PDB file of C-alpha atoms in Angstrom:
ATOM      1  CA  MET A  25      96.154 105.777 127.413  1.00 81.00           C
ATOM      2  CA  PRO A  26      95.166 108.555 125.003  1.00 89.00           C
ATOM      3  CA  ASP A  27      93.945 108.098 121.450  1.00 95.00           C
ATOM      4  CA  ILE A  28      96.656 107.741 118.823  1.00 97.00           C
ATOM      5  CA  GLN A  29      96.805 110.925 116.762  1.00 96.00           C
ATOM      6  CA  ILE A  30      98.404 110.918 113.309  1.00 95.00           C
ATOM      7  CA  LYS A  31      98.832 114.365 111.766  1.00 95.00           C
ATOM      8  CA  ASN A  32     100.064 115.255 108.269  1.00 93.00           C
ATOM      9  CA  LEU A  33     102.329 112.204 108.132  1.00 94.00           C
ATOM     10  CA  GLY A  34     104.465 111.743 105.059  1.00 94.00           C
ATOM     11  CA  ILE A  35     107.395 109.612 103.936  1.00 95.00           C
ATOM     12  CA  SER A  36     109.349 108.921 100.745  1.00 94.00           C
ATOM     13  CA  PHE A  37     111.788 106.175  99.783  1.00 91.00           C
ATOM     14  CA  ASN A  38     114.434 106.811  97.113  1.00 89.00           C
ATOM     15  CA  GLY A  39     112.556 109.878  95.956  1.00 87.00           C
ATOM     16  CA  LYS A  40     109.250 108.018  95.654  1.00 89.00           C
ATOM     17  CA  ARG A  41     106.410 109.370  97.787  1.00 89.00           C
ATOM     18  CA  ILE A  42     104.645 106.595  99.712  1.00 90.00           C
ATOM     19  CA  LEU A  43     102.493 108.520 102.194  1.00 92.00           C
ATOM     20  CA  THR A  44     101.407 112.144 101.846  1.00 90.00           C
ATOM     21  CA  ASP A  45      99.819 114.171 104.649  1.00 89.00           C
ATOM     22  CA  VAL A  46      98.046 111.229 106.321  1.00 91.00           C
ATOM     23  CA  SER A  47      95.912 112.324 109.285  1.00 91.00           C
ATOM     24  CA  MET A  48      93.626 110.186 111.440  1.00 92.00           C
ATOM     25  CA  SER A  49      92.698 109.357 115.022  1.00 94.00           C
ATOM     26  CA  ILE A  50      92.872 105.790 116.389  1.00 96.00           C
ATOM     27  CA  PRO A  51      90.533 105.519 119.413  1.00 95.00           C
ATOM     28  CA  HIS A  52      91.917 104.105 122.639  1.00 95.00           C
ATOM     29  CA  GLY A  53      90.418 100.782 123.730  1.00 95.00           C
ATOM     30  CA  GLU A  54      88.781  99.998 120.398  1.00 96.00           C
ATOM     31  CA  THR A  55      89.535  97.994 117.257  1.00 96.00           C
ATOM     32  CA  THR A  56      90.112 100.097 114.168  1.00 96.00           C
ATOM     33  CA  CYS A  57      90.725  98.821 110.659  1.00 95.00           C
ATOM     34  CA  ILE A  58      92.391 100.831 107.925  1.00 93.00           C
ATOM     35  CA  MET A  59      91.131  99.699 104.558  1.00 90.00           C
ATOM     36  CA  ALA A  60      93.233 100.568 101.521  1.00 83.00           C
ATOM     37  CA  PRO A  61      94.297  98.807  98.310  1.00 80.00           C
ATOM     38  CA  SER A  62      97.325  96.516  98.282  1.00 79.00           C
ATOM     39  CA  GLY A  63     100.544  98.452  97.799  1.00 80.00           C
ATOM     40  CA  SER A  64      99.096 101.737  99.039  1.00 84.00           C
ATOM     41  CA  GLY A  65     101.372 102.174 102.057  1.00 89.00           C
ATOM     42  CA  LYS A  66      99.473 100.456 104.882  1.00 91.00           C
ATOM     43  CA  THR A  67     102.510  98.502 106.059  1.00 93.00           C
ATOM     44  CA  THR A  68     104.632 101.636 105.877  1.00 94.00           C
ATOM     45  CA  LEU A  69     102.156 103.367 108.197  1.00 95.00           C
ATOM     46  CA  LEU A  70     102.476 100.568 110.775  1.00 96.00           C
ATOM     47  CA  ASN A  71     106.263 100.736 110.554  1.00 96.00           C
ATOM     48  CA  LEU A  72     106.058 104.466 111.259  1.00 97.00           C
ATOM     49  CA  LEU A  73     103.845 103.822 114.295  1.00 97.00           C
ATOM     50  CA  MET A  74     106.366 101.281 115.614  1.00 96.00           C
ATOM     51  CA  GLY A  75     109.261 103.681 115.076  1.00 95.00           C
ATOM     52  CA  ILE A  76     110.936 101.393 112.527  1.00 95.00           C
ATOM     53  CA  TYR A  77     110.793 104.283 110.038  1.00 96.00           C
ATOM     54  CA  LYS A  78     111.008 108.011 110.739  1.00 96.00           C
ATOM     55  CA  PRO A  79     108.587 110.262 108.847  1.00 96.00           C
ATOM     56  CA  ASP A  80     109.746 113.040 106.543  1.00 96.00           C
ATOM     57  CA  ASN A  81     107.024 115.262 107.989  1.00 96.00           C
ATOM     58  CA  GLY A  82     104.096 115.138 110.363  1.00 96.00           C
ATOM     59  CA  SER A  83     103.683 113.711 113.843  1.00 96.00           C
ATOM     60  CA  ILE A  84     102.410 110.734 115.839  1.00 97.00           C
ATOM     61  CA  SER A  85     101.228 111.108 119.432  1.00 97.00           C
ATOM     62  CA  GLY A  86      99.580 108.817 121.957  1.00 96.00           C
ATOM     63  CA  LEU A  87     102.202 106.055 121.828  1.00 96.00           C
ATOM     64  CA  GLU A  88     104.667 107.567 124.283  1.00 93.00           C
ATOM     65  CA  ASN A  89     103.991 104.973 127.015  1.00 91.00           C
ATOM     66  CA  ALA A  90     102.648 102.216 124.800  1.00 95.00           C
ATOM     67  CA  LYS A  91     103.664  98.580 124.942  1.00 96.00           C
ATOM     68  CA  ILE A  92     103.257  97.569 121.316  1.00 97.00           C
ATOM     69  CA  ALA A  93     102.775  94.038 120.001  1.00 97.00           C
ATOM     70  CA  ALA A  94     102.671  93.417 116.267  1.00 97.00           C
ATOM     71  CA  VAL A  95     101.896  90.780 113.687  1.00 96.00           C
ATOM     72  CA  PHE A  96     103.790  91.441 110.478  1.00 94.00           C
ATOM     73  CA  GLN A  97     102.989  90.137 106.996  1.00 91.00           C
ATOM     74  CA  ASP A  98     105.924  87.758 107.373  1.00 92.00           C
ATOM     75  CA  ASP A  99     105.666  85.596 110.477  1.00 93.00           C
ATOM     76  CA  ARG A 100     109.161  86.255 111.907  1.00 95.00           C
ATOM     77  CA  LEU A 101     109.355  82.954 113.764  1.00 97.00           C
ATOM     78  CA  ILE A 102     112.546  81.102 114.680  1.00 97.00           C
ATOM     79  CA  GLU A 103     112.527  78.245 112.196  1.00 96.00           C
ATOM     80  CA  SER A 104     114.427  75.682 114.268  1.00 97.00           C
ATOM     81  CA  MET A 105     112.297  76.143 117.389  1.00 97.00           C
ATOM     82  CA  ASP A 106     108.898  74.579 118.064  1.00 98.00           C
ATOM     83  CA  PRO A 107     105.753  76.762 118.260  1.00 98.00           C
ATOM     84  CA  VAL A 108     105.513  76.669 122.055  1.00 98.00           C
ATOM     85  CA  SER A 109     109.109  77.869 122.416  1.00 97.00           C
ATOM     86  CA  ASN A 110     108.577  80.594 119.813  1.00 98.00           C
ATOM     87  CA  ILE A 111     105.600  81.907 121.757  1.00 98.00           C
ATOM     88  CA  HIS A 112     107.232  81.544 125.173  1.00 97.00           C
ATOM     89  CA  LEU A 113     110.299  83.461 123.977  1.00 96.00           C
ATOM     90  CA  VAL A 114     108.123  86.582 123.846  1.00 96.00           C
ATOM     91  CA  CYS A 115     105.405  85.615 126.358  1.00 96.00           C
ATOM     92  CA  ARG A 116     107.487  84.830 129.436  1.00 95.00           C
ATOM     93  CA  ASN A 117     104.468  85.321 131.699  1.00 94.00           C
ATOM     94  CA  GLN A 118     102.613  82.423 130.026  1.00 96.00           C
ATOM     95  CA  SER A 119     103.241  78.839 131.103  1.00 96.00           C
ATOM     96  CA  ARG A 120     103.868  76.050 128.612  1.00 96.00           C
ATOM     97  CA  ASN A 121     100.519  74.495 129.538  1.00 97.00           C
ATOM     98  CA  THR A 122      98.667  77.767 128.942  1.00 97.00           C
ATOM     99  CA  ILE A 123     100.331  78.205 125.561  1.00 97.00           C
ATOM    100  CA  ILE A 124      99.423  74.652 124.556  1.00 97.00           C
ATOM    101  CA  GLU A 125      95.794  75.142 125.593  1.00 97.00           C
ATOM    102  CA  GLU A 126      95.595  78.378 123.619  1.00 96.00           C
ATOM    103  CA  MET A 127      97.133  76.643 120.600  1.00 96.00           C
ATOM    104  CA  LYS A 128      94.534  73.884 120.832  1.00 96.00           C
ATOM    105  CA  SER A 129      91.736  76.465 120.926  1.00 94.00           C
ATOM    106  CA  ILE A 130      92.638  77.645 117.414  1.00 95.00           C
ATOM    107  CA  GLY A 131      93.235  74.203 115.940  1.00 93.00           C
ATOM    108  CA  LEU A 132      96.977  73.919 116.494  1.00 95.00           C
ATOM    109  CA  THR A 133      97.272  70.361 117.795  1.00 93.00           C
ATOM    110  CA  ASP A 134      99.948  67.682 117.516  1.00 90.00           C
ATOM    111  CA  CYS A 135     102.617  70.211 116.537  1.00 96.00           C
ATOM    112  CA  PHE A 136     103.795  71.364 119.950  1.00 96.00           C
ATOM    113  CA  ASP A 137     107.276  69.855 119.588  1.00 95.00           C
ATOM    114  CA  GLN A 138     107.584  70.189 115.809  1.00 97.00           C
ATOM    115  CA  PRO A 139     110.057  72.704 114.336  1.00 97.00           C
ATOM    116  CA  VAL A 140     108.279  75.733 112.917  1.00 97.00           C
ATOM    117  CA  CYS A 141     110.012  75.176 109.578  1.00 97.00           C
ATOM    118  CA  GLU A 142     107.877  72.042 109.128  1.00 97.00           C
ATOM    119  CA  LEU A 143     104.540  73.801 109.685  1.00 96.00           C
ATOM    120  CA  SER A 144     102.167  74.984 106.960  1.00 95.00           C
ATOM    121  CA  GLY A 145     101.769  78.684 106.234  1.00 94.00           C
ATOM    122  CA  GLY A 146      98.402  78.811 107.977  1.00 94.00           C
ATOM    123  CA  MET A 147      99.775  77.122 111.076  1.00 96.00           C
ATOM    124  CA  ARG A 148     102.731  79.510 111.198  1.00 96.00           C
ATOM    125  CA  ARG A 149     100.346  82.444 110.899  1.00 96.00           C
ATOM    126  CA  ARG A 150      98.346  81.286 113.901  1.00 96.00           C
ATOM    127  CA  VAL A 151     101.533  80.839 115.935  1.00 97.00           C
ATOM    128  CA  ALA A 152     102.568  84.409 115.094  1.00 97.00           C
ATOM    129  CA  LEU A 153      99.149  85.725 116.117  1.00 96.00           C
ATOM    130  CA  LEU A 154      99.181  83.847 119.417  1.00 96.00           C
ATOM    131  CA  ARG A 155     102.680  85.088 120.168  1.00 97.00           C
ATOM    132  CA  ALA A 156     101.426  88.665 119.824  1.00 97.00           C
ATOM    133  CA  ILE A 157      98.136  88.458 121.693  1.00 96.00           C
ATOM    134  CA  LEU A 158      99.545  86.433 124.610  1.00 96.00           C
ATOM    135  CA  SER A 159     102.335  88.959 125.195  1.00 96.00           C
ATOM    136  CA  ASP A 160     102.199  92.002 127.493  1.00 94.00           C
ATOM    137  CA  TRP A 161     100.784  94.841 125.380  1.00 96.00           C
ATOM    138  CA  ASN A 162      98.302  97.689 125.314  1.00 95.00           C
ATOM    139  CA  VAL A 163      98.504  98.501 121.594  1.00 97.00           C
ATOM    140  CA  LEU A 164      98.298  95.744 118.979  1.00 97.00           C
ATOM    141  CA  LEU A 165      99.196  96.338 115.328  1.00 98.00           C
ATOM    142  CA  LEU A 166      98.019  93.738 112.808  1.00 97.00           C
ATOM    143  CA  ASP A 167      99.239  93.667 109.202  1.00 95.00           C
ATOM    144  CA  GLU A 168      96.945  91.467 107.046  1.00 93.00           C
ATOM    145  CA  PRO A 169      96.795  89.126 110.067  1.00 94.00           C
ATOM    146  CA  PHE A 170      94.594  86.347 108.692  1.00 94.00           C
ATOM    147  CA  GLN A 171      96.205  85.786 105.308  1.00 90.00           C
ATOM    148  CA  GLY A 172      96.648  82.114 104.462  1.00 89.00           C
ATOM    149  CA  LEU A 173      93.943  80.875 106.836  1.00 93.00           C
ATOM    150  CA  ASP A 174      91.003  78.797 105.630  1.00 91.00           C
ATOM    151  CA  ASP A 175      87.512  79.817 106.745  1.00 90.00           C
ATOM    152  CA  THR A 176      87.376  77.433 109.725  1.00 91.00           C
ATOM    153  CA  SER A 177      90.814  78.405 111.046  1.00 91.00           C
ATOM    154  CA  LYS A 178      90.093  82.085 110.435  1.00 93.00           C
ATOM    155  CA  LYS A 179      86.860  82.006 112.442  1.00 91.00           C
ATOM    156  CA  ALA A 180      88.471  80.276 115.437  1.00 92.00           C
ATOM    157  CA  THR A 181      91.483  82.586 115.315  1.00 94.00           C
ATOM    158  CA  VAL A 182      89.388  85.758 115.040  1.00 95.00           C
ATOM    159  CA  ASN A 183      87.342  84.652 118.063  1.00 93.00           C
ATOM    160  CA  LYS A 184      90.544  84.151 120.040  1.00 93.00           C
ATOM    161  CA  VAL A 185      91.908  87.544 119.026  1.00 94.00           C
ATOM    162  CA  LEU A 186      88.610  89.214 119.984  1.00 94.00           C
ATOM    163  CA  GLN A 187      88.691  87.477 123.362  1.00 93.00           C
ATOM    164  CA  TRP A 188      92.200  88.713 124.200  1.00 92.00           C
ATOM    165  CA  CYS A 189      91.784  92.180 122.677  1.00 92.00           C
ATOM    166  CA  HIS A 190      88.537  93.242 124.315  1.00 91.00           C
ATOM    167  CA  GLY A 191      88.881  96.789 125.636  1.00 91.00           C
ATOM    168  CA  LYS A 192      92.376  97.268 124.208  1.00 95.00           C
ATOM    169  CA  THR A 193      93.637  99.386 121.324  1.00 97.00           C
ATOM    170  CA  VAL A 194      93.950  97.369 118.129  1.00 97.00           C
ATOM    171  CA  LEU A 195      94.870  98.746 114.703  1.00 97.00           C
ATOM    172  CA  MET A 196      94.554  96.371 111.775  1.00 96.00           C
ATOM    173  CA  VAL A 197      95.347  97.077 108.150  1.00 93.00           C
ATOM    174  CA  THR A 198      93.817  95.016 105.375  1.00 88.00           C
ATOM    175  CA  HIS A 199      92.312  95.199 101.914  1.00 83.00           C
ATOM    176  CA  ASP A 200      89.682  92.564 102.825  1.00 86.00           C
ATOM    177  CA  PRO A 201      86.383  94.068 104.084  1.00 88.00           C
ATOM    178  CA  ASP A 202      85.194  90.666 105.338  1.00 90.00           C
ATOM    179  CA  GLU A 203      88.123  90.451 107.771  1.00 91.00           C
ATOM    180  CA  ALA A 204      87.373  93.927 109.076  1.00 91.00           C
ATOM    181  CA  LYS A 205      83.769  92.879 109.738  1.00 92.00           C
ATOM    182  CA  LEU A 206      84.886  89.678 111.473  1.00 93.00           C
ATOM    183  CA  MET A 207      87.042  91.793 113.795  1.00 95.00           C
ATOM    184  CA  GLN A 208      84.030  94.028 114.580  1.00 94.00           C
ATOM    185  CA  ALA A 209      86.270  96.962 113.750  1.00 94.00           C
ATOM    186  CA  GLN A 210      85.555 100.595 113.068  1.00 93.00           C
ATOM    187  CA  ILE A 211      86.597 100.951 109.436  1.00 92.00           C
ATOM    188  CA  ILE A 212      88.613 103.837 108.030  1.00 88.00           C
ATOM    189  CA  SER A 213      88.635 103.640 104.230  1.00 79.00           C
ATOM    190  CA  VAL A 214      91.719 105.500 103.063  1.00 72.00           C
ATOM    191  CA  LYS A 215      92.410 107.016  99.695  1.00 63.00           C
ATOM    192  CA  GLN A 216      93.489 110.569 100.385  1.00 47.00           C
ATOM    193  CA  GLY A 217      97.114 110.697 101.492  1.00 53.00           C
ATOM    194  CA  PHE A 218      97.988 107.152 100.466  1.00 64.00           C
ATOM    195  CA  LYS A 219      99.783 106.360  97.249  1.00 48.00           C
ATOM    196  CA  GLN A 220      97.231 105.597  94.550  1.00 36.00           C
TER     197      GLN A 220
END
């Protein structure tokens, strides 16, 4: 796959400019982190990359044949289903036993048959992350992926993400420099072009 090229991207909502002439290159096969303040348009940029929004101007290339997986700020899990079923719904190529073993590896134990609605925020976050990284993808978009995790859970989860993402294209957005360092990411600090 080629690098992802973003050129002069801009978008407004209800007359309010959110992104203005954003240009950058996201290298293929590497982890890149966009650092920008909260509320500056990072999530909007990911939504543009996924095609959820259409830009007012500019272009995105390099995603024409991409299989994109994403972790949103909200977990988007099916509340009445257990974690294993939530993951398997997206990751059909993974067996129940594999999913359970991967859950155990990031501290998700004794909740395999529990409805997601009964899980803590940190547990739900880890389920959402596993659902993304265990799916069939070649581009992974992460929106503040480790929010709500304590230090121990965060370390185990980051290690798991690094294991599954090695050699693949990952784009993470965050305002936390420590998380970018944990992900061993190339950091792009953005001010120009983003809403200030």
